[in-house]
């Protein structure tokens, strides 16, 4: 795999316009825009990535896209997991590694246009409806402290559930991504067009937005909160987002998804690939190639 070394500085300038587009965009599973996988001479390509996750049990990478969930095959090419080619918007790993997702059904599939919360307990091969089908499209899902936190893009609010069935509606907001403190279930961050908003009451209310403007967040440890801005500049905070240290720029253009496994290991999807770093974002190895047609 080709290794990309990044500079140790981070630009303070970000593209608010790019973030605004992400806030307002939601591709329908039935729009047939051709932005998904393409069976070409060089094999399948993926784009429109909405989430990435790594199975802690075996290290397998999963990539949620506009046309299904993919994983690298034994040659490193994207391979569809299961048969569902839905538009997976929110995507995360829940209890015991279960897949939690939301989004829209694939064209021609008999299902509500908004899938609500769906779950797979066999690594994406089969799925079952859990709740809010036909009502909600979660654009961000987080599982922490035995609780599911979801950004309901349909209604513009945060929802929280302990069992995936009954949901508590909390603050209204317009967000791209969520992160929950690994030390405190009541501390929730969200990325917005104006900056990061913080809640200390479990998402029932949020303080005013603060800089920097970031697109995606991931908070695996109390002292390791990662963020990437719309231009791909990566930074890390050791104090829960109050101060930030630049780590460089993610290869491949604007970011599409971010997940950090711990204080050093993270995976980021950008416009041309899915990249993994094992040194806190100082260097990256490309895991999968991505079509430049991707994005939110």
GROMACS .gro file of N, CA, C and O in nm, residues 115-224:
model
  440
  115UNK      N    1  -3.572   0.470   0.612
  115UNK     CA    2  -3.564   0.338   0.673
  115UNK      C    3  -3.572   0.340   0.825
  115UNK      O    4  -3.586   0.234   0.887
  116UNK      N    5  -3.562   0.458   0.888
  116UNK     CA    6  -3.555   0.461   1.033
  116UNK      C    7  -3.428   0.393   1.080
  116UNK      O    8  -3.323   0.403   1.016
  117UNK      N    9  -3.435   0.321   1.192
  117UNK     CA   10  -3.320   0.245   1.239
  117UNK      C   11  -3.333   0.101   1.195
  117UNK      O   12  -3.435   0.035   1.219
  118UNK      N   13  -3.228   0.049   1.129
  118UNK     CA   14  -3.222  -0.091   1.092
  118UNK      C   15  -3.097  -0.152   1.155
  118UNK      O   16  -3.002  -0.081   1.189
  119UNK      N   17  -3.098  -0.286   1.170
  119UNK     CA   18  -2.989  -0.352   1.240
  119UNK      C   19  -2.953  -0.482   1.170
  119UNK      O   20  -3.039  -0.554   1.119
  120UNK      N   21  -2.824  -0.513   1.169
  120UNK     CA   22  -2.776  -0.642   1.121
  120UNK      C   23  -2.688  -0.704   1.229
  120UNK      O   24  -2.598  -0.639   1.282
  121UNK      N   25  -2.716  -0.830   1.261
  121UNK     CA   26  -2.634  -0.901   1.358
  121UNK      C   27  -2.546  -1.008   1.292
  121UNK      O   28  -2.486  -1.090   1.361
  122UNK      N   29  -2.539  -1.005   1.157
  122UNK     CA   30  -2.454  -1.101   1.086
  122UNK      C   31  -2.363  -1.029   0.986
  122UNK      O   32  -2.345  -1.072   0.874
  123UNK      N   33  -2.309  -0.915   1.032
  123UNK     CA   34  -2.210  -0.840   0.953
  123UNK      C   35  -2.265  -0.789   0.821
  123UNK      O   36  -2.195  -0.782   0.720
  124UNK      N   37  -2.392  -0.749   0.819
  124UNK     CA   38  -2.449  -0.686   0.702
  124UNK      C   39  -2.508  -0.779   0.598
  124UNK      O   40  -2.555  -0.734   0.494
  125UNK      N   41  -2.509  -0.910   0.626
  125UNK     CA   42  -2.565  -1.002   0.527
  125UNK      C   43  -2.718  -0.994   0.524
  125UNK      O   44  -2.779  -1.003   0.418
  126UNK      N   45  -2.779  -0.980   0.640
  126UNK     CA   46  -2.924  -0.961   0.648
  126UNK      C   47  -2.953  -0.849   0.746
  126UNK      O   48  -2.872  -0.819   0.835
  127UNK      N   49  -3.072  -0.788   0.730
  127UNK     CA   50  -3.110  -0.673   0.813
  127UNK      C   51  -3.251  -0.690   0.865
  127UNK      O   52  -3.334  -0.757   0.803
  128UNK      N   53  -3.278  -0.628   0.978
  128UNK     CA   54  -3.414  -0.622   1.029
  128UNK      C   55  -3.447  -0.478   1.067
  128UNK      O   56  -3.360  -0.401   1.107
  129UNK      N   57  -3.574  -0.443   1.048
  129UNK     CA   58  -3.621  -0.310   1.087
  129UNK      C   59  -3.634  -0.305   1.239
  129UNK      O   60  -3.689  -0.395   1.301
  130UNK      N   61  -3.583  -0.197   1.297
  130UNK     CA   62  -3.592  -0.182   1.442
  130UNK      C   63  -3.699  -0.080   1.483
  130UNK      O   64  -3.782  -0.107   1.569
  131UNK      N   65  -3.696   0.040   1.423
  131UNK     CA   66  -3.792   0.143   1.466
  131UNK      C   67  -3.788   0.261   1.370
  131UNK      O   68  -3.693   0.279   1.293
  132UNK      N   69  -3.894   0.341   1.375
  132UNK     CA   70  -3.907   0.469   1.304
  132UNK      C   71  -3.905   0.454   1.151
  132UNK      O   72  -3.878   0.550   1.080
  133UNK      N   73  -3.935   0.335   1.101
  133UNK     CA   74  -3.944   0.316   0.957
  133UNK      C   75  -4.049   0.407   0.895
  133UNK      O   76  -4.161   0.418   0.947
  134UNK      N   77  -4.016   0.471   0.786
  134UNK     CA   78  -4.105   0.564   0.719
  134UNK      C   79  -4.108   0.702   0.781
  134UNK      O   80  -4.167   0.795   0.725
  135UNK      N   81  -4.043   0.719   0.896
  135UNK     CA   82  -4.048   0.847   0.968
  135UNK      C   83  -3.916   0.922   0.970
  135UNK      O   84  -3.915   1.045   0.966
  136UNK      N   85  -3.804   0.850   0.979
  136UNK     CA   86  -3.677   0.915   1.010
  136UNK      C   87  -3.566   0.863   0.920
  136UNK      O   88  -3.558   0.744   0.889
  137UNK      N   89  -3.480   0.955   0.879
  137UNK     CA   90  -3.353   0.924   0.812
  137UNK      C   91  -3.242   0.977   0.903
  137UNK      O   92  -3.222   1.097   0.913
  138UNK      N   93  -3.173   0.887   0.972
  138UNK     CA   94  -3.061   0.929   1.057
  138UNK      C   95  -2.938   0.952   0.970
  138UNK      O   96  -2.889   0.860   0.905
  139UNK      N   97  -2.884   1.073   0.973
  139UNK     CA   98  -2.762   1.102   0.898
  139UNK      C   99  -2.637   1.078   0.980
  139UNK      O  100  -2.527   1.076   0.926
  140UNK      N  101  -2.651   1.064   1.110
  140UNK     CA  102  -2.538   1.030   1.196
  140UNK      C  103  -2.590   0.941   1.308
  140UNK      O  104  -2.694   0.969   1.367
  141UNK      N  105  -2.517   0.834   1.336
  141UNK     CA  106  -2.550   0.743   1.445
  141UNK      C  107  -2.425   0.718   1.528
  141UNK      O  108  -2.316   0.696   1.473
  142UNK      N  109  -2.441   0.723   1.660
  142UNK     CA  110  -2.333   0.691   1.752
  142UNK      C  111  -2.384   0.595   1.858
  142UNK      O  112  -2.499   0.608   1.903
  143UNK      N  113  -2.300   0.500   1.897
  143UNK     CA  114  -2.334   0.409   2.006
  143UNK      C  115  -2.231   0.426   2.116
  143UNK      O  116  -2.111   0.405   2.095
  144UNK      N  117  -2.278   0.467   2.233
  144UNK     CA  118  -2.188   0.489   2.346
  144UNK      C  119  -2.266   0.470   2.475
  144UNK      O  120  -2.385   0.506   2.482
  145UNK      N  121  -2.200   0.415   2.576
  145UNK     CA  122  -2.261   0.397   2.708
  145UNK      C  123  -2.391   0.316   2.700
  145UNK      O  124  -2.487   0.343   2.773
  146UNK      N  125  -2.395   0.218   2.609
  146UNK     CA  126  -2.514   0.136   2.593
  146UNK      C  127  -2.633   0.210   2.537
  146UNK      O  128  -2.748   0.163   2.547
  147UNK      N  129  -2.608   0.322   2.470
  147UNK     CA  130  -2.714   0.410   2.419
  147UNK      C  131  -2.688   0.446   2.274
  147UNK      O  132  -2.573   0.465   2.234
  148UNK      N  133  -2.795   0.456   2.196
  148UNK     CA  134  -2.785   0.500   2.057
  148UNK      C  135  -2.820   0.649   2.051
  148UNK      O  136  -2.926   0.690   2.098
  149UNK      N  137  -2.732   0.726   1.992
  149UNK     CA  138  -2.754   0.868   1.968
  149UNK      C  139  -2.768   0.886   1.817
  149UNK      O  140  -2.681   0.842   1.741
  150UNK      N  141  -2.874   0.949   1.771
  150UNK     CA  142  -2.895   0.965   1.628
  150UNK      C  143  -2.935   1.106   1.591
  150UNK      O  144  -3.019   1.167   1.659
  151UNK      N  145  -2.875   1.157   1.482
  151UNK     CA  146  -2.920   1.286   1.430
  151UNK      C  147  -3.027   1.260   1.326
  151UNK      O  148  -3.001   1.206   1.218
  152UNK      N  149  -3.150   1.295   1.359
  152UNK     CA  150  -3.266   1.279   1.274
  152UNK      C  151  -3.270   1.396   1.175
  152UNK      O  152  -3.317   1.505   1.207
  153UNK      N  153  -3.221   1.371   1.054
  153UNK     CA  154  -3.214   1.479   0.955
  153UNK      C  155  -3.352   1.514   0.900
  153UNK      O  156  -3.374   1.623   0.849
  154UNK      N  157  -3.446   1.421   0.910
  154UNK     CA  158  -3.581   1.446   0.860
  154UNK      C  159  -3.650   1.555   0.939
  154UNK      O  160  -3.719   1.642   0.883
  155UNK      N  161  -3.630   1.552   1.069
  155UNK     CA  162  -3.697   1.648   1.158
  155UNK      C  163  -3.602   1.748   1.223
  155UNK      O  164  -3.646   1.836   1.297
  156UNK      N  165  -3.471   1.733   1.196
  156UNK     CA  166  -3.374   1.828   1.249
  156UNK      C  167  -3.362   1.827   1.399
  156UNK      O  168  -3.368   1.931   1.464
  157UNK      N  169  -3.341   1.707   1.456
  157UNK     CA  170  -3.326   1.700   1.601
  157UNK      C  171  -3.244   1.578   1.641
  157UNK      O  172  -3.222   1.485   1.562
  158UNK      N  173  -3.197   1.581   1.764
  158UNK     CA  174  -3.124   1.468   1.821
  158UNK      C  175  -3.223   1.373   1.886
  158UNK      O  176  -3.315   1.416   1.957
  159UNK      N  177  -3.205   1.244   1.860
  159UNK     CA  178  -3.286   1.142   1.926
  159UNK      C  179  -3.193   1.046   1.999
  159UNK      O  180  -3.081   1.017   1.952
  160UNK      N  181  -3.240   0.992   2.112
  160UNK     CA  182  -3.159   0.903   2.194
  160UNK      C  183  -3.244   0.782   2.233
  160UNK      O  184  -3.362   0.796   2.267
  161UNK      N  185  -3.184   0.663   2.226
  161UNK     CA  186  -3.257   0.540   2.259
  161UNK      C  187  -3.165   0.443   2.332
  161UNK      O  188  -3.050   0.424   2.294
  162UNK      N  189  -3.218   0.380   2.436
  162UNK     CA  190  -3.143   0.278   2.508
  162UNK      C  191  -3.162   0.140   2.449
  162UNK      O  192  -3.081   0.050   2.474
  163UNK      N  193  -3.269   0.120   2.371
  163UNK     CA  194  -3.299  -0.014   2.320
  163UNK      C  195  -3.321  -0.021   2.169
  163UNK      O  196  -3.349  -0.128   2.116
  164UNK      N  197  -3.310   0.093   2.101
  164UNK     CA  198  -3.333   0.094   1.958
  164UNK      C  199  -3.478   0.089   1.918
  164UNK      O  200  -3.509   0.087   1.797
  165UNK      N  201  -3.567   0.090   2.014
  165UNK     CA  202  -3.710   0.084   1.987
  165UNK      C  203  -3.781   0.211   2.031
  165UNK      O  204  -3.858   0.270   1.955
  166UNK      N  205  -3.757   0.252   2.154
  166UNK     CA  206  -3.819   0.372   2.210
  166UNK      C  207  -3.718   0.486   2.208
  166UNK      O  208  -3.605   0.470   2.254
  167UNK      N  209  -3.761   0.600   2.155
  167UNK     CA  210  -3.670   0.713   2.135
  167UNK      C  211  -3.716   0.835   2.214
  167UNK      O  212  -3.835   0.865   2.221
  168UNK      N  213  -3.617   0.905   2.269
  168UNK     CA  214  -3.641   1.032   2.337
  168UNK      C  215  -3.597   1.144   2.243
  168UNK      O  216  -3.481   1.149   2.200
  169UNK      N  217  -3.688   1.232   2.207
  169UNK     CA  218  -3.655   1.346   2.121
  169UNK      C  219  -3.593   1.457   2.205
  169UNK      O  220  -3.652   1.499   2.305
  170UNK      N  221  -3.478   1.504   2.161
  170UNK     CA  222  -3.407   1.606   2.237
  170UNK      C  223  -3.394   1.734   2.155
  170UNK      O  224  -3.486   1.773   2.087
  171UNK      N  225  -3.281   1.802   2.159
  171UNK     CA  226  -3.272   1.937   2.102
  171UNK      C  227  -3.287   1.937   1.951
  171UNK      O  228  -3.247   1.844   1.881
  172UNK      N  229  -3.342   2.046   1.900
  172UNK     CA  230  -3.344   2.070   1.756
  172UNK      C  231  -3.211   2.131   1.715
  172UNK      O  232  -3.158   2.220   1.782
  173UNK      N  233  -3.157   2.086   1.603
  173UNK     CA  234  -3.034   2.142   1.550
  173UNK      C  235  -3.016   2.097   1.406
  173UNK      O  236  -3.087   2.008   1.358
  174UNK      N  237  -2.923   2.162   1.336
  174UNK     CA  238  -2.888   2.125   1.199
  174UNK      C  239  -2.742   2.083   1.200
  174UNK      O  240  -2.653   2.166   1.213
  175UNK      N  241  -2.717   1.954   1.191
  175UNK     CA  242  -2.583   1.900   1.213
  175UNK      C  243  -2.540   1.807   1.100
  175UNK      O  244  -2.622   1.758   1.023
  176UNK      N  245  -2.411   1.784   1.094
  176UNK     CA  246  -2.354   1.685   1.002
  176UNK      C  247  -2.315   1.559   1.077
  176UNK      O  248  -2.346   1.448   1.038
  177UNK      N  249  -2.247   1.575   1.191
  177UNK     CA  250  -2.193   1.459   1.261
  177UNK      C  251  -2.207   1.478   1.412
  177UNK      O  252  -2.217   1.592   1.461
  178UNK      N  253  -2.206   1.366   1.484
  178UNK     CA  254  -2.215   1.365   1.629
  178UNK      C  255  -2.094   1.294   1.689
  178UNK      O  256  -2.035   1.205   1.626
  179UNK      N  257  -2.061   1.330   1.812
  179UNK     CA  258  -1.961   1.257   1.889
  179UNK      C  259  -2.003   1.263   2.035
  179UNK      O  260  -2.048   1.367   2.084
  180UNK      N  261  -1.989   1.150   2.105
  180UNK     CA  262  -2.027   1.142   2.245
  180UNK      C  263  -1.902   1.115   2.328
  180UNK      O  264  -1.819   1.030   2.292
  181UNK      N  265  -1.888   1.186   2.439
  181UNK     CA  266  -1.772   1.166   2.525
  181UNK      C  267  -1.767   1.022   2.574
  181UNK      O  268  -1.867   0.968   2.623
  182UNK      N  269  -1.651   0.956   2.562
  182UNK     CA  270  -1.639   0.820   2.615
  182UNK      C  271  -1.641   0.815   2.767
  182UNK      O  272  -1.657   0.707   2.825
  183UNK      N  273  -1.628   0.932   2.832
  183UNK     CA  274  -1.626   0.937   2.978
  183UNK      C  275  -1.758   0.983   3.038
  183UNK      O  276  -1.783   0.961   3.157
  184UNK      N  277  -1.843   1.048   2.957
  184UNK     CA  278  -1.964   1.110   3.010
  184UNK      C  279  -2.077   1.101   2.909
  184UNK      O  280  -2.072   1.167   2.805
  185UNK      N  281  -2.180   1.024   2.936
  185UNK     CA  282  -2.289   1.009   2.839
  185UNK      C  283  -2.367   1.136   2.815
  185UNK      O  284  -2.442   1.145   2.717
  186UNK      N  285  -2.354   1.236   2.901
  186UNK     CA  286  -2.428   1.361   2.884
  186UNK      C  287  -2.353   1.464   2.799
  186UNK      O  288  -2.411   1.566   2.762
  187UNK      N  289  -2.227   1.438   2.767
  187UNK     CA  290  -2.150   1.532   2.685
  187UNK      C  291  -2.155   1.488   2.540
  187UNK      O  292  -2.101   1.384   2.503
  188UNK      N  293  -2.224   1.568   2.459
  188UNK     CA  294  -2.244   1.537   2.318
  188UNK      C  295  -2.199   1.657   2.236
  188UNK      O  296  -2.233   1.772   2.267
  189UNK      N  297  -2.120   1.632   2.132
  189UNK     CA  298  -2.078   1.735   2.038
  189UNK      C  299  -2.142   1.711   1.903
  189UNK      O  300  -2.169   1.597   1.865
  190UNK      N  301  -2.166   1.820   1.830
  190UNK     CA  302  -2.219   1.809   1.693
  190UNK      C  303  -2.149   1.912   1.606
  190UNK      O  304  -2.116   2.022   1.652
  191UNK      N  305  -2.122   1.874   1.481
  191UNK     CA  306  -2.065   1.969   1.386
  191UNK      C  307  -2.177   2.040   1.312
  191UNK      O  308  -2.272   1.976   1.265
  192UNK      N  309  -2.165   2.172   1.303
  192UNK     CA  310  -2.265   2.254   1.234
  192UNK      C  311  -2.195   2.352   1.143
  192UNK      O  312  -2.072   2.367   1.146
  193UNK      N  313  -2.273   2.423   1.064
  193UNK     CA  314  -2.217   2.521   0.971
  193UNK      C  315  -2.142   2.632   1.045
  193UNK      O  316  -2.046   2.688   0.993
  194UNK      N  317  -2.182   2.661   1.168
  194UNK     CA  318  -2.118   2.768   1.244
  194UNK      C  319  -2.006   2.724   1.333
  194UNK      O  320  -1.937   2.808   1.393
  195UNK      N  321  -1.983   2.594   1.345
  195UNK     CA  322  -1.879   2.542   1.432
  195UNK      C  323  -1.930   2.425   1.514
  195UNK      O  324  -2.036   2.368   1.485
  196UNK      N  325  -1.859   2.390   1.620
  196UNK     CA  326  -1.895   2.278   1.705
  196UNK      C  327  -1.991   2.326   1.814
  196UNK      O  328  -1.965   2.427   1.880
  197UNK      N  329  -2.100   2.255   1.833
  197UNK     CA  330  -2.192   2.284   1.942
  197UNK      C  331  -2.180   2.174   2.046
  197UNK      O  332  -2.159   2.058   2.014
  198UNK      N  333  -2.191   2.213   2.173
  198UNK     CA  334  -2.168   2.121   2.284
  198UNK      C  335  -2.291   2.114   2.374
  198UNK      O  336  -2.353   2.215   2.407
  199UNK      N  337  -2.325   1.989   2.414
  199UNK     CA  338  -2.430   1.967   2.511
  199UNK      C  339  -2.369   1.899   2.633
  199UNK      O  340  -2.286   1.809   2.621
  200UNK      N  341  -2.412   1.941   2.752
  200UNK     CA  342  -2.369   1.875   2.875
  200UNK      C  343  -2.488   1.812   2.948
  200UNK      O  344  -2.476   1.771   3.063
  201UNK      N  345  -2.602   1.805   2.880
  201UNK     CA  346  -2.721   1.744   2.939
  201UNK      C  347  -2.781   1.637   2.849
  201UNK      O  348  -2.902   1.622   2.838
  202UNK      N  349  -2.692   1.564   2.781
  202UNK     CA  350  -2.737   1.452   2.698
  202UNK      C  351  -2.805   1.492   2.570
  202UNK      O  352  -2.880   1.412   2.512
  203UNK      N  353  -2.780   1.614   2.522
  203UNK     CA  354  -2.838   1.659   2.396
  203UNK      C  355  -2.972   1.726   2.410
  203UNK      O  356  -3.039   1.753   2.310
  204UNK      N  357  -3.013   1.756   2.533
  204UNK     CA  358  -3.140   1.828   2.552
  204UNK      C  359  -3.126   1.975   2.516
  204UNK      O  360  -3.222   2.040   2.475
  205UNK      N  361  -3.005   2.027   2.527
  205UNK     CA  362  -2.976   2.165   2.486
  205UNK      C  363  -2.830   2.172   2.444
  205UNK      O  364  -2.748   2.089   2.487
  206UNK      N  365  -2.798   2.270   2.359
  206UNK     CA  366  -2.662   2.288   2.311
  206UNK      C  367  -2.621   2.433   2.329
  206UNK      O  368  -2.703   2.525   2.309
  207UNK      N  369  -2.494   2.455   2.364
  207UNK     CA  370  -2.439   2.589   2.373
  207UNK      C  371  -2.418   2.644   2.234
  207UNK      O  372  -2.428   2.574   2.133
  208UNK      N  373  -2.385   2.772   2.227
  208UNK     CA  374  -2.358   2.837   2.099
  208UNK      C  375  -2.238   2.772   2.030
  208UNK      O  376  -2.148   2.718   2.096
  209UNK      N  377  -2.238   2.778   1.898
  209UNK     CA  378  -2.131   2.718   1.820
  209UNK      C  379  -1.997   2.784   1.849
  209UNK      O  380  -1.988   2.905   1.870
  210UNK      N  381  -1.892   2.701   1.849
  210UNK     CA  382  -1.756   2.750   1.872
  210UNK      C  383  -1.665   2.698   1.762
  210UNK      O  384  -1.688   2.592   1.704
  211UNK      N  385  -1.561   2.772   1.734
  211UNK     CA  386  -1.463   2.731   1.634
  211UNK      C  387  -1.380   2.613   1.688
  211UNK      O  388  -1.369   2.595   1.809
  212UNK      N  389  -1.325   2.531   1.598
  212UNK     CA  390  -1.324   2.544   1.453
  212UNK      C  391  -1.450   2.486   1.387
  212UNK      O  392  -1.528   2.416   1.453
  213UNK      N  393  -1.467   2.516   1.258
  213UNK     CA  394  -1.571   2.452   1.179
  213UNK      C  395  -1.517   2.318   1.130
  213UNK      O  396  -1.418   2.314   1.058
  214UNK      N  397  -1.580   2.210   1.171
  214UNK     CA  398  -1.538   2.076   1.132
  214UNK      C  399  -1.652   2.002   1.065
  214UNK      O  400  -1.769   2.031   1.090
  215UNK      N  401  -1.617   1.906   0.980
  215UNK     CA  402  -1.718   1.826   0.913
  215UNK      C  403  -1.751   1.700   0.993
  215UNK      O  404  -1.867   1.665   1.011
  216UNK      N  405  -1.647   1.631   1.042
  216UNK     CA  406  -1.666   1.503   1.109
  216UNK      C  407  -1.584   1.496   1.237
  216UNK      O  408  -1.475   1.552   1.247
  217UNK      N  409  -1.638   1.422   1.334
  217UNK     CA  410  -1.575   1.401   1.463
  217UNK      C  411  -1.573   1.253   1.498
  217UNK      O  412  -1.660   1.178   1.456
  218UNK      N  413  -1.475   1.213   1.581
  218UNK     CA  414  -1.475   1.079   1.639
  218UNK      C  415  -1.400   1.088   1.771
  218UNK      O  416  -1.292   1.146   1.779
  219UNK      N  417  -1.459   1.028   1.878
  219UNK     CA  418  -1.410   1.048   2.014
  219UNK      C  419  -1.390   0.912   2.082
  219UNK      O  420  -1.472   0.869   2.162
  220UNK      N  421  -1.280   0.843   2.054
  220UNK     CA  422  -1.262   0.708   2.109
  220UNK      C  423  -1.212   0.705   2.253
  220UNK      O  424  -1.234   0.608   2.325
  221UNK      N  425  -1.139   0.811   2.294
  221UNK     CA  426  -1.085   0.818   2.429
  221UNK      C  427  -1.105   0.958   2.485
  221UNK      O  428  -1.113   1.055   2.409
  222UNK      N  429  -1.109   0.968   2.617
  222UNK     CA  430  -1.132   1.098   2.680
  222UNK      C  431  -1.031   1.202   2.632
  222UNK      O  432  -1.065   1.318   2.611
  223UNK      N  433  -0.906   1.160   2.613
  223UNK     CA  434  -0.799   1.253   2.574
  223UNK      C  435  -0.767   1.248   2.425
  223UNK      O  436  -0.661   1.296   2.383
  224UNK      N  437  -0.856   1.193   2.345
  224UNK     CA  438  -0.830   1.183   2.200
  224UNK      C  439  -0.960   1.202   2.123
  224UNK      O  440  -1.031   1.105   2.093
   0.00000   0.00000   0.00000
